[in-house]
PDB file of C-alpha atoms and ligand atoms in Angstrom:
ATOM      1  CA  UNK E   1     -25.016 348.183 -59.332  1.00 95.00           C
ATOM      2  CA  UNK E   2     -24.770 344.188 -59.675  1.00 97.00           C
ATOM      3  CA  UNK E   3     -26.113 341.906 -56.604  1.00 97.00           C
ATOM      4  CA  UNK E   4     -22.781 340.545 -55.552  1.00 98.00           C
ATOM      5  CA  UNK E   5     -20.042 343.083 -53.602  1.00 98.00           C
ATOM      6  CA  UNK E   6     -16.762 341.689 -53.173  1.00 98.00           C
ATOM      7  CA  UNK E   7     -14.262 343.309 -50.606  1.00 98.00           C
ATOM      8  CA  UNK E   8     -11.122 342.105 -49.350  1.00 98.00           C
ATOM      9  CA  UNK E   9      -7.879 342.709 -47.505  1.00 98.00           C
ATOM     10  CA  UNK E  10      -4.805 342.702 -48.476  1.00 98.00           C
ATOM     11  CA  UNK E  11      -1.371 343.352 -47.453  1.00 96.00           C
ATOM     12  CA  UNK E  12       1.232 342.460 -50.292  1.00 96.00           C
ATOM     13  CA  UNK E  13      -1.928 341.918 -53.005  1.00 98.00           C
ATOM     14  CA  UNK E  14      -2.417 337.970 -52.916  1.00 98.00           C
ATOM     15  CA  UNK E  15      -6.052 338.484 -51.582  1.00 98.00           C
ATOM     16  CA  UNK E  16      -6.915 341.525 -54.233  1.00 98.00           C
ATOM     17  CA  UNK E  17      -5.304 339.380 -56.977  1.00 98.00           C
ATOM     18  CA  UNK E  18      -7.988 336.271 -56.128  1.00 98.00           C
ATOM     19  CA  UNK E  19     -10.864 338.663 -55.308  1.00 98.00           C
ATOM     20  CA  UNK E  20     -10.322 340.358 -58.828  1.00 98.00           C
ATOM     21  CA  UNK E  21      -9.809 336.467 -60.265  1.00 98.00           C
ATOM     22  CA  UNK E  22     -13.727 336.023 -58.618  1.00 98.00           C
ATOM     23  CA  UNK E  23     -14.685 339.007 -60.081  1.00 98.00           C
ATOM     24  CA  UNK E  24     -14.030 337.999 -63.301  1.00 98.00           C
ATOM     25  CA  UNK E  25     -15.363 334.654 -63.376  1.00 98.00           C
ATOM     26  CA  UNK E  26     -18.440 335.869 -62.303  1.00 98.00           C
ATOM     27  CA  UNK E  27     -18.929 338.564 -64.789  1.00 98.00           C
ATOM     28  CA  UNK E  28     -19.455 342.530 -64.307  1.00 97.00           C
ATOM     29  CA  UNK E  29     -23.503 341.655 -64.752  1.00 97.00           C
ATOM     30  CA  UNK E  30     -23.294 339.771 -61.335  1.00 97.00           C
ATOM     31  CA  UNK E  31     -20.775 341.218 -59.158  1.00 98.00           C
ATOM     32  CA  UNK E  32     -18.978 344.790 -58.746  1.00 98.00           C
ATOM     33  CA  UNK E  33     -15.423 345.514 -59.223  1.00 98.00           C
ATOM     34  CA  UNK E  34     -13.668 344.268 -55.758  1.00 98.00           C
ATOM     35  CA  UNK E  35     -13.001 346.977 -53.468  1.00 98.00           C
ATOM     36  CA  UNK E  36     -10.223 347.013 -50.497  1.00 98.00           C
ATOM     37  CA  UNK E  37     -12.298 347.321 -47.462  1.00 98.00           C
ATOM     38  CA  UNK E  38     -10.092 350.304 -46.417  1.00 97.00           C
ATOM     39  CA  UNK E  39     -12.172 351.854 -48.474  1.00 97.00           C
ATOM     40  CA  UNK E  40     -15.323 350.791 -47.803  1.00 98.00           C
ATOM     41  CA  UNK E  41     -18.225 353.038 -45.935  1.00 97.00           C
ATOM     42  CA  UNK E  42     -20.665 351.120 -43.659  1.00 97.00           C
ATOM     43  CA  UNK E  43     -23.314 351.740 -46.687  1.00 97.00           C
ATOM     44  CA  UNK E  44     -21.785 350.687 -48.941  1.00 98.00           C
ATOM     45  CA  UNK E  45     -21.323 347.654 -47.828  1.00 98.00           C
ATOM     46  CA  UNK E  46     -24.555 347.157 -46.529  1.00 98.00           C
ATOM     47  CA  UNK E  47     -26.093 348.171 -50.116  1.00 98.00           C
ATOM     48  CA  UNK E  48     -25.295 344.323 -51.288  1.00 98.00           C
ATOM     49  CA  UNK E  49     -27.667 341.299 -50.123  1.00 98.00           C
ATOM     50  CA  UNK E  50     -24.833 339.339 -51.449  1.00 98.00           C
ATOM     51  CA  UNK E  51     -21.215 339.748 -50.080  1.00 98.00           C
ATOM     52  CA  UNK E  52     -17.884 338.074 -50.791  1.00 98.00           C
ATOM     53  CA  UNK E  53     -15.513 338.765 -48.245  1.00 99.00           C
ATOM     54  CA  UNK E  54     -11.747 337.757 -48.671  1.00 99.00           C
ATOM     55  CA  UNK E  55      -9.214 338.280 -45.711  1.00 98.00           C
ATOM     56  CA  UNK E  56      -5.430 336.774 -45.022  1.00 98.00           C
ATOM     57  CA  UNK E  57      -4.338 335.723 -42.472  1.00 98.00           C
ATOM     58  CA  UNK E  58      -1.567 338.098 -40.737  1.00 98.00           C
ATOM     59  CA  UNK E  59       0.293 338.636 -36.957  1.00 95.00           C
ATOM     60  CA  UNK E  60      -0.581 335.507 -35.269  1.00 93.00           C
ATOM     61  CA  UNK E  61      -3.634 334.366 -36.850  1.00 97.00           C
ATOM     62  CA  UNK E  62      -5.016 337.554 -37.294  1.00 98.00           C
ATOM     63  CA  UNK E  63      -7.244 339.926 -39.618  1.00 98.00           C
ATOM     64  CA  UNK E  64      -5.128 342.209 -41.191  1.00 98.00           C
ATOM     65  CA  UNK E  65      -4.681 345.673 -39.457  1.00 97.00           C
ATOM     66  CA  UNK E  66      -3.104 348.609 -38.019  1.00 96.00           C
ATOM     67  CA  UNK E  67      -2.134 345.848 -34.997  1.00 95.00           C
ATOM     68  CA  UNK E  68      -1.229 342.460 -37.373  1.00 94.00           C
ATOM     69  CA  UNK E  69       1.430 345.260 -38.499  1.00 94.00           C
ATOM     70  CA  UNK E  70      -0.394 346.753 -41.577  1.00 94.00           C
ATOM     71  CA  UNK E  71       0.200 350.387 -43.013  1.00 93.00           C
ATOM     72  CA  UNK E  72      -3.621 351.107 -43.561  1.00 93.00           C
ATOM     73  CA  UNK E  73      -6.878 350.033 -41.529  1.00 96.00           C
ATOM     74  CA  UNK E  74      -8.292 346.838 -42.828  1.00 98.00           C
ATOM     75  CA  UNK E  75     -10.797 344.480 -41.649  1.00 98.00           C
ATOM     76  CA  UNK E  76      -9.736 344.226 -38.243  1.00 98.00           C
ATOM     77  CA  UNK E  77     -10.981 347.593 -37.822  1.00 98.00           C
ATOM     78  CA  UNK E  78     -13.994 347.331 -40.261  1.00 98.00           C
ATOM     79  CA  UNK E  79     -14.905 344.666 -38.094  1.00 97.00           C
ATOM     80  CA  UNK E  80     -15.523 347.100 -35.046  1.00 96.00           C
ATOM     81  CA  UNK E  81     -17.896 349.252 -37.619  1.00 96.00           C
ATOM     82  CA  UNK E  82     -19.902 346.442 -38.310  1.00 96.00           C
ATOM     83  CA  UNK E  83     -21.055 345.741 -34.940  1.00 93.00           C
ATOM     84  CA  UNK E  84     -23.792 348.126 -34.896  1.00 92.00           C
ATOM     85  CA  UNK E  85     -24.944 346.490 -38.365  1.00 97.00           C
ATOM     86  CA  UNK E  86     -27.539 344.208 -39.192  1.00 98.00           C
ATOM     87  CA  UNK E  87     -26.333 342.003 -41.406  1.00 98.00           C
ATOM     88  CA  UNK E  88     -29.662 339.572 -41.357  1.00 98.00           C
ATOM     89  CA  UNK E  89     -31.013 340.055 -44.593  1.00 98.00           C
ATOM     90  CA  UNK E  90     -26.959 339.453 -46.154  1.00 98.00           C
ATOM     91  CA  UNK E  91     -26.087 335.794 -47.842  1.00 98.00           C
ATOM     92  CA  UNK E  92     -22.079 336.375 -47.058  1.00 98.00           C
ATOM     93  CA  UNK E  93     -19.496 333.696 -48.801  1.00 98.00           C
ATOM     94  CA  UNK E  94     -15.637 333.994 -47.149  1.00 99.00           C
ATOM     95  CA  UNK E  95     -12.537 333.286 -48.892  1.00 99.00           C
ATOM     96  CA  UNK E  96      -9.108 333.119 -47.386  1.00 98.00           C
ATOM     97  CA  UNK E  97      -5.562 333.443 -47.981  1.00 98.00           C
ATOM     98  CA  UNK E  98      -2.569 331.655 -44.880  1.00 98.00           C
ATOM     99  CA  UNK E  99       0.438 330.155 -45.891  1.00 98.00           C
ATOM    100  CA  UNK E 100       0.369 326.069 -44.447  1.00 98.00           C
ATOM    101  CA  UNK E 101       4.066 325.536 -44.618  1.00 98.00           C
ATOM    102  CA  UNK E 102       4.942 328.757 -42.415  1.00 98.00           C
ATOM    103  CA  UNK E 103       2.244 329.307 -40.067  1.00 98.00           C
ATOM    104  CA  UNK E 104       0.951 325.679 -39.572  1.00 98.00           C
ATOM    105  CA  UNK E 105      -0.529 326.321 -35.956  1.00 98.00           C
ATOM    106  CA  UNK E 106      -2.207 329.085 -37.074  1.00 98.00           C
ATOM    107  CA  UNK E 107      -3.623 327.915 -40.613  1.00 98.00           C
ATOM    108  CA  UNK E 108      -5.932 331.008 -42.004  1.00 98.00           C
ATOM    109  CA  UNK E 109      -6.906 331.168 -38.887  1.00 98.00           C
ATOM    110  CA  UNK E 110      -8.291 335.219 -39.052  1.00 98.00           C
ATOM    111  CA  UNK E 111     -10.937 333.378 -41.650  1.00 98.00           C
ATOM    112  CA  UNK E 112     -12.950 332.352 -38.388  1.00 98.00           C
ATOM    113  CA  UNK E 113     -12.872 335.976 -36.851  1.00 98.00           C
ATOM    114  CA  UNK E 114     -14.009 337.195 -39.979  1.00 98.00           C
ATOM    115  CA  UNK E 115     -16.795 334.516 -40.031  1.00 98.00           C
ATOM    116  CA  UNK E 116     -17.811 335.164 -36.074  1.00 98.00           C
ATOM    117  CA  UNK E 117     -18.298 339.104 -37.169  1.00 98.00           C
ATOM    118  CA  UNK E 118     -20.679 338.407 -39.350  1.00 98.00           C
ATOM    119  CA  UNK E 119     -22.608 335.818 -37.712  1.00 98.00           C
ATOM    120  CA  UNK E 120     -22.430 337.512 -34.739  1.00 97.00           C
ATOM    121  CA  UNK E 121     -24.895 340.483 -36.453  1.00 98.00           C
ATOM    122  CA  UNK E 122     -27.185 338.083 -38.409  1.00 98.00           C
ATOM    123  CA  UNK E 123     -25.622 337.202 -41.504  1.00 98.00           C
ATOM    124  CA  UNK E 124     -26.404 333.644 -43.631  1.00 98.00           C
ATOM    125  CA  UNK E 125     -22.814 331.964 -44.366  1.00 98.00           C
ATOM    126  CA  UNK E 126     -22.403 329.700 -46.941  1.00 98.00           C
ATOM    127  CA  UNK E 127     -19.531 328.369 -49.020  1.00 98.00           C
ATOM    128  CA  UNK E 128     -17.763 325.880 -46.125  1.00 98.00           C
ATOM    129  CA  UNK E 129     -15.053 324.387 -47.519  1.00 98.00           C
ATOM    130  CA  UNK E 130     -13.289 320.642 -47.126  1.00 98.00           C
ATOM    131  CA  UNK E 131      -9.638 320.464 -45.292  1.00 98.00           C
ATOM    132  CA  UNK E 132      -8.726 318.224 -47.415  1.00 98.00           C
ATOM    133  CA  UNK E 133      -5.352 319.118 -49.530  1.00 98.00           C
ATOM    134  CA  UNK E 134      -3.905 320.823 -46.940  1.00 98.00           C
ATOM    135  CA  UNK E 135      -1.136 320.316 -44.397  1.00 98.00           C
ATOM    136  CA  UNK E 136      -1.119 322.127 -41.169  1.00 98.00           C
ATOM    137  CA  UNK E 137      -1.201 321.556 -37.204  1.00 98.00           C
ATOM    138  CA  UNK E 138      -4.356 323.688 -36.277  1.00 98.00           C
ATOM    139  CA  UNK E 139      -6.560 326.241 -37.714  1.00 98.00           C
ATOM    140  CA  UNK E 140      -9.436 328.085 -35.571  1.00 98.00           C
ATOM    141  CA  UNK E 141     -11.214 328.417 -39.288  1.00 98.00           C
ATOM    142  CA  UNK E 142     -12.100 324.677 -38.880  1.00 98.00           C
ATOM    143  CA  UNK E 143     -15.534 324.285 -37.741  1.00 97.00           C
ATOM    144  CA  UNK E 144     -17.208 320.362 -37.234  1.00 97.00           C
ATOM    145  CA  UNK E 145     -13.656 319.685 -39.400  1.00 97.00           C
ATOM    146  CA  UNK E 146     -14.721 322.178 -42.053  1.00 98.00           C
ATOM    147  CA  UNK E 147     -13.224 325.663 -43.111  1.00 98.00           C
ATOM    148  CA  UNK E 148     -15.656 328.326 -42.525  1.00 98.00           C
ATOM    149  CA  UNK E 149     -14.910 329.691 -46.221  1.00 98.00           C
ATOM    150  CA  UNK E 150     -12.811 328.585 -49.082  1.00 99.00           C
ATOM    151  CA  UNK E 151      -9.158 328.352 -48.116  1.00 99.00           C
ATOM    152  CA  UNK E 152      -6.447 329.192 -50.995  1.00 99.00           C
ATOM    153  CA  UNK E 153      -2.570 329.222 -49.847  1.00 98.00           C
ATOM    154  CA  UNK E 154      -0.652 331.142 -52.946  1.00 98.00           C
ATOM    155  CA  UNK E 155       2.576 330.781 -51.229  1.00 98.00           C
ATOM    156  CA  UNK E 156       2.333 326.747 -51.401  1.00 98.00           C
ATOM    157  CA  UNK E 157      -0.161 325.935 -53.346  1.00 98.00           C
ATOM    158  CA  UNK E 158      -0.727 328.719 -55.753  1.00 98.00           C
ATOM    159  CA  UNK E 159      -1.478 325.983 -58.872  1.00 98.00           C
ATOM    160  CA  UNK E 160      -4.734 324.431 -57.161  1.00 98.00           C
ATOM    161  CA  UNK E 161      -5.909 327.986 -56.667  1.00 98.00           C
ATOM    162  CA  UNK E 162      -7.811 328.266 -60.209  1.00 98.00           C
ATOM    163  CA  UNK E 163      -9.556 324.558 -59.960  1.00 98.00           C
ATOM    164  CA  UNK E 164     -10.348 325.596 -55.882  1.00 98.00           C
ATOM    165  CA  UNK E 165     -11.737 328.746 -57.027  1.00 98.00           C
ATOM    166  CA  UNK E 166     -13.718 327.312 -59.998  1.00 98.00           C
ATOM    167  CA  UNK E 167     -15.117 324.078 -57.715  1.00 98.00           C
ATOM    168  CA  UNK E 168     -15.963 326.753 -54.700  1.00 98.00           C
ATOM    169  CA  UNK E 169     -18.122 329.283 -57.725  1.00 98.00           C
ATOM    170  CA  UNK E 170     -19.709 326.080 -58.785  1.00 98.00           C
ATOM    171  CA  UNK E 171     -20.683 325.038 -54.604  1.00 98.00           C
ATOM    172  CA  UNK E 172     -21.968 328.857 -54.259  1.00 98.00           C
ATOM    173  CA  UNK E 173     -23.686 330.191 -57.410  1.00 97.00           C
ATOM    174  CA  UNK E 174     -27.086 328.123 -56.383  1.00 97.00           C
ATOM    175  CA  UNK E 175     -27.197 330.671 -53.594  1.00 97.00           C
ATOM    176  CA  UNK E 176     -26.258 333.517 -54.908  1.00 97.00           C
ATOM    177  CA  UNK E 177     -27.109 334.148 -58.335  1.00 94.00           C
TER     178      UNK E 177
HETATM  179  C1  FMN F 201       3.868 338.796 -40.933  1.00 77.49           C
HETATM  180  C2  FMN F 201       3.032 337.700 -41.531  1.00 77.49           C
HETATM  181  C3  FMN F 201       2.270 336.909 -40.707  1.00 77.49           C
HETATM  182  C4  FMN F 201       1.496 335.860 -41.232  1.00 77.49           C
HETATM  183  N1  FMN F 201       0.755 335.063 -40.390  1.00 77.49           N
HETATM  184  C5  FMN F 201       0.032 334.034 -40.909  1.00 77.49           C
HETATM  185  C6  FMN F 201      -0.730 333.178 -40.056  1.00 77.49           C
HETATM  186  O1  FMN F 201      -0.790 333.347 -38.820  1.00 77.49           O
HETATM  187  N2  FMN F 201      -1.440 332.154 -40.636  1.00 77.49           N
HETATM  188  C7  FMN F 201      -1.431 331.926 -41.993  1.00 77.49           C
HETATM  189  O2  FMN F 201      -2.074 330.998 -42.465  1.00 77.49           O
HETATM  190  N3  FMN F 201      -0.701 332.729 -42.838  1.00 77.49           N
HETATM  191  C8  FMN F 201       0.021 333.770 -42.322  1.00 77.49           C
HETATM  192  N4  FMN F 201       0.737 334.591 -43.164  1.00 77.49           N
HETATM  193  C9  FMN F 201       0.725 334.315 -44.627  1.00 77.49           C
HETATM  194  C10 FMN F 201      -0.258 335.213 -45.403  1.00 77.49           C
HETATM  195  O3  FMN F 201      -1.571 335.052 -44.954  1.00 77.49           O
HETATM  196  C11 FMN F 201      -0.192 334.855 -46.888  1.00 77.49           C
HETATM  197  O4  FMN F 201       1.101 335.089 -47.385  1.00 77.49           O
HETATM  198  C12 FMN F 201      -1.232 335.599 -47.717  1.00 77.49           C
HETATM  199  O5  FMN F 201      -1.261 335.058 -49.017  1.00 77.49           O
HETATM  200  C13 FMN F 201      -0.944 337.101 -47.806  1.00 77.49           C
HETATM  201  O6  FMN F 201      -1.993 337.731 -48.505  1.00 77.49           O
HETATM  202  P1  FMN F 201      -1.957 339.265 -48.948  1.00 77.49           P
HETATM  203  O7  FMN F 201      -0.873 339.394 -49.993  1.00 77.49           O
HETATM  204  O8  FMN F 201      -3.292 339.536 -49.496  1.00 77.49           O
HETATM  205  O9  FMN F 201      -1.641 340.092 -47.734  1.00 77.49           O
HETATM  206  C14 FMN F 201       1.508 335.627 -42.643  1.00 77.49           C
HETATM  207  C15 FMN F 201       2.287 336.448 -43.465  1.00 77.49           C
HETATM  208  C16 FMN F 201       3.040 337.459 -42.935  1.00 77.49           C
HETATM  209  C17 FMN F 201       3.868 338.317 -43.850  1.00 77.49           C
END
């Protein structure tokens, strides 16, 4: 088993596509084979000190779900199972998927209630990520004018994705390799 676990949501496959994309630009040595967190157990999440969690944004700014109008369970409910977990000893990196032109009151907004879930229960977040580039009304994934994670819009923006992806590796790998 490699130190890095990468799970994700997904509903039409954007957010598998970049998780696999991380995956591979991190190399099997490092990091596991992404894995939809519909199908991920409690333990095995919790068997990685290092997690990458990737989420779009769905409904109104929300986690995808049984209620943001999913078929399957996603994080919204894996977010109720972690809230027995300690997540103290976890170094946790977010990435997220929204669409600026479409939703622009609601920018990746579901990044944030990703990010409070895992605060909430101990974890270390790293991998903030500059606004910059982007062009929206409001996003609750902004913290002190930051996004909580790395923010990648393949709707709009789908050609900065690979350079995003590659300058947000370079920001983490200090802390997690
Ligand atoms: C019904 C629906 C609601 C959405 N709501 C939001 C939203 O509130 N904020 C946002 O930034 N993007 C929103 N999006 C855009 C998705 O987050 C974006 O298309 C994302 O890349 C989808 O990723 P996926 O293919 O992994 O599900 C919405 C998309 C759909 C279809």
């Amino acid at each position: 088993m490699a130190n890095i676990g990468i799970f994700f949501g997904s509903d039409t496959g954007k957010t598998r596509k970049i998780a696999k994309m991380i995956q591979k630009k991190l190399g099997d040595d490092v990091a596991d084979a992404p894995v939809n967190i519909n199908r991920a157990t409690l333990d095995s999440f919790l068997a990685y000190p290092v997690l990458l969690l990737g989420t779009p944004t769905l409904g109104e700014g929300q986690l995808p779900g049984v209620d943001a109008g999913c078929e399957s369970e996603s994080w919204m409910e894996f977010t109720d199972t972690l809230a027995t977990a300690d997540l103290s000893d976890k170094t946790v990196a977010l990435f997220g998927l929204g669409d600026q032109q479409c939703y622009p009151d609601n920018f990746v907004s579901a990044l944030k209630t990703l990010y409070d879930a895992v605060i909430e229960r101990g974890a270390k977040v790293i991998g903030e990520w500059p606004n910059e580039g982007y062009e929206f009304t409001a996003s609750a994934a902004l913290v002190d004018g930051r996004f909580v994670g790395l923010v990648l819009d393949q709707d709009n923006q789908f050609d900065l994705t690979e350079e995003r992806v590659d300058g947000w590796l370079e920001q983490i790998k200090p802390a997690i390799l």
